[in-house]
Amino acid sequence: MSNHPPAANQEAAPAFKTTRASMRDGVELAIDYLVVSETGRFPAIVELTPYGRGIAAPNFRNEATYWREHGYAFVIADCRGTGDSQGEMVFFALEGKDGHGLIEWIARQPWSNGRVAMRGSSYSGTNQWFTAREQPPHLSCITPSATLWRPMQDVSIFILLKSLMLMWFTQQNINNQW
């Protein structure tokens, strides 16, 4: 281990700010965000995730510096009932409404130019479809990847998969109890 400071081209982890955003029903989501600068208004990339906001969690937080260098604010929020967010996590029940609330919260921030895009895969990818269905006015695009199905088109498959996944999660919780 070296006692020397990092070389000039090695950047320390970006300093995120942490806050909360209130949803329509009063539940608050925990949010970390990184802006381009303290002055100006910028488009934002957001990830709404049940996996955690931290750097060690399976999320896209590690891309924040890249997006900031290219003129975008980066926002990552814990889904309702996960991480530091309030409320109860009900599998894919309120992600659309919470996504809508989060998009509109971002659009009202002094650092936002009102254009918001979503980023994420798996659960964080699938919840983008539910958010888009709510038609938030400031949602510019979604980039879902590794989604489990096409929830906008495959409603019957979604209901079946949701039921099977809930049974599996319930069984995992029963097996992992002390």
XYZ file of C-alpha atoms in Angstrom:
178
model
C 0.000 0.000 0.000
C 1.349 3.393 -0.957
C 1.361 6.517 1.187
C 1.407 8.678 -1.928
C -1.736 10.523 -3.050
C -3.450 9.125 -6.159
C -2.111 10.233 -9.523
C -3.826 13.209 -11.141
C -5.750 11.008 -13.581
C -7.234 8.863 -10.780
C -10.460 10.352 -9.552
C -11.939 9.696 -6.137
C -15.460 8.309 -5.945
C -17.942 11.056 -6.854
C -19.664 12.831 -3.964
C -23.344 12.039 -4.199
C -25.929 14.058 -2.316
C -28.607 12.143 -0.436
C -32.209 13.273 -0.001
C -35.786 11.993 -0.072
C -38.635 12.512 -2.510
C -42.241 12.329 -1.378
C -44.596 10.239 -3.513
C -48.297 11.005 -4.073
C -49.326 8.996 -0.996
C -46.708 10.631 1.261
C -44.233 7.719 1.251
C -40.672 8.989 0.818
C -38.100 7.348 -1.435
C -34.400 7.559 -0.537
C -32.369 9.151 -3.329
C -28.698 9.743 -4.120
C -27.867 12.164 -6.909
C -24.818 13.567 -8.615
C -25.111 16.774 -10.629
C -22.822 18.136 -13.319
C -22.175 21.393 -11.461
C -23.782 23.590 -8.839
C -24.911 25.992 -11.557
C -26.881 25.227 -14.680
C -29.698 22.866 -15.565
C -29.065 19.422 -16.994
C -30.896 16.329 -18.247
C -30.940 13.443 -15.776
C -30.539 9.675 -15.891
C -32.392 7.828 -13.116
C -32.406 4.273 -11.822
C -35.208 3.111 -9.502
C -33.853 -0.034 -7.874
C -34.745 -2.579 -5.199
C -31.094 -3.724 -5.101
C -29.695 -0.801 -3.098
C -28.138 2.560 -3.954
C -24.642 1.753 -2.677
C -21.544 1.265 -4.804
C -21.353 -2.458 -3.897
C -24.973 -3.110 -4.937
C -25.860 -4.450 -8.401
C -26.862 -1.130 -9.941
C -25.573 1.466 -12.415
C -24.122 3.872 -9.818
C -20.642 3.130 -11.189
C -21.666 4.969 -14.397
C -22.371 8.245 -12.580
C -18.998 9.820 -13.352
C -19.338 8.936 -17.032
C -22.784 10.530 -17.247
C -21.652 13.624 -15.333
C -18.676 14.057 -17.699
C -21.147 13.949 -20.604
C -23.492 16.589 -19.162
C -26.074 14.484 -17.303
C -27.102 14.405 -13.679
C -27.314 10.856 -12.298
C -30.006 9.833 -9.813
C -30.442 6.499 -8.061
C -33.392 5.748 -5.772
C -34.377 2.821 -3.578
C -37.749 1.347 -4.527
C -40.531 1.681 -2.001
C -39.920 -0.558 1.010
C -36.303 -1.340 0.068
C -33.013 0.136 1.270
C -33.690 3.407 3.052
C -37.042 4.129 1.380
C -40.253 4.132 3.357
C -43.313 1.996 2.747
C -43.845 -1.649 1.999
C -42.307 -3.416 -0.983
C -45.057 -5.099 -2.959
C -43.597 -6.805 -6.010
C -44.215 -4.533 -9.075
C -47.357 -3.045 -7.495
C -46.421 0.648 -7.263
C -43.263 1.017 -9.350
C -45.147 2.805 -12.123
C -46.711 5.358 -9.793
C -43.481 5.784 -7.831
C -41.502 6.068 -11.077
C -43.899 8.798 -12.230
C -43.494 10.636 -8.922
C -39.714 10.306 -9.045
C -39.477 11.566 -12.655
C -41.598 14.604 -11.824
C -39.617 15.256 -8.610
C -36.392 15.282 -10.656
C -37.938 17.643 -13.233
C -38.719 20.170 -10.448
C -35.158 20.273 -9.093
C -33.142 23.462 -9.698
C -30.376 21.444 -11.408
C -32.774 19.695 -13.827
C -33.709 20.911 -17.301
C -36.847 18.735 -17.142
C -35.628 15.938 -19.429
C -35.362 12.623 -17.585
C -34.312 9.206 -18.875
C -34.413 5.863 -17.059
C -31.621 3.296 -16.808
C -31.559 -0.214 -15.366
C -31.813 -3.922 -15.962
C -33.777 -6.834 -14.526
C -36.190 -5.430 -11.910
C -34.856 -1.903 -12.552
C -35.398 -2.460 -16.269
C -38.879 -3.907 -15.952
C -40.112 -1.107 -13.695
C -39.302 1.343 -16.509
C -42.171 -0.169 -18.519
C -44.550 0.425 -15.601
C -43.303 4.005 -15.238
C -43.738 4.682 -18.966
C -47.309 3.366 -18.797
C -48.055 6.154 -16.267
C -46.922 8.718 -18.890
C -44.947 11.156 -16.731
C -44.681 14.371 -18.779
C -40.923 14.734 -18.233
C -39.904 11.176 -19.118
C -37.818 11.458 -22.303
C -36.830 7.828 -22.774
C -36.440 4.443 -21.151
C -33.633 1.930 -21.718
C -34.893 -1.318 -20.187
C -32.587 -4.294 -20.430
C -32.735 -7.860 -19.128
C -36.443 -7.490 -18.413
C -38.388 -10.595 -17.522
C -41.170 -10.029 -20.067
C -42.963 -7.283 -21.975
C -45.429 -6.046 -19.341
C -47.081 -3.596 -21.740
C -48.066 -6.442 -24.076
C -47.909 -9.710 -22.136
C -50.367 -8.979 -19.325
C -51.395 -12.629 -18.850
C -47.766 -13.773 -18.732
C -47.004 -10.949 -16.285
C -49.760 -12.118 -13.929
C -48.556 -15.728 -14.097
C -44.892 -14.817 -13.593
C -45.705 -12.427 -10.758
C -47.639 -15.204 -8.991
C -44.820 -17.723 -9.466
C -42.182 -15.253 -8.317
C -44.191 -14.308 -5.231
C -44.536 -17.994 -4.328
C -40.776 -18.460 -4.774
C -39.906 -15.359 -2.692
C -42.337 -16.446 0.040
C -40.748 -19.893 0.142
C -37.264 -18.350 0.306
C -38.294 -16.161 3.239
C -39.818 -19.152 5.070
C -36.672 -21.248 4.497
C -34.354 -18.419 5.612
C -36.128 -17.567 8.866
C -34.174 -18.167 12.097
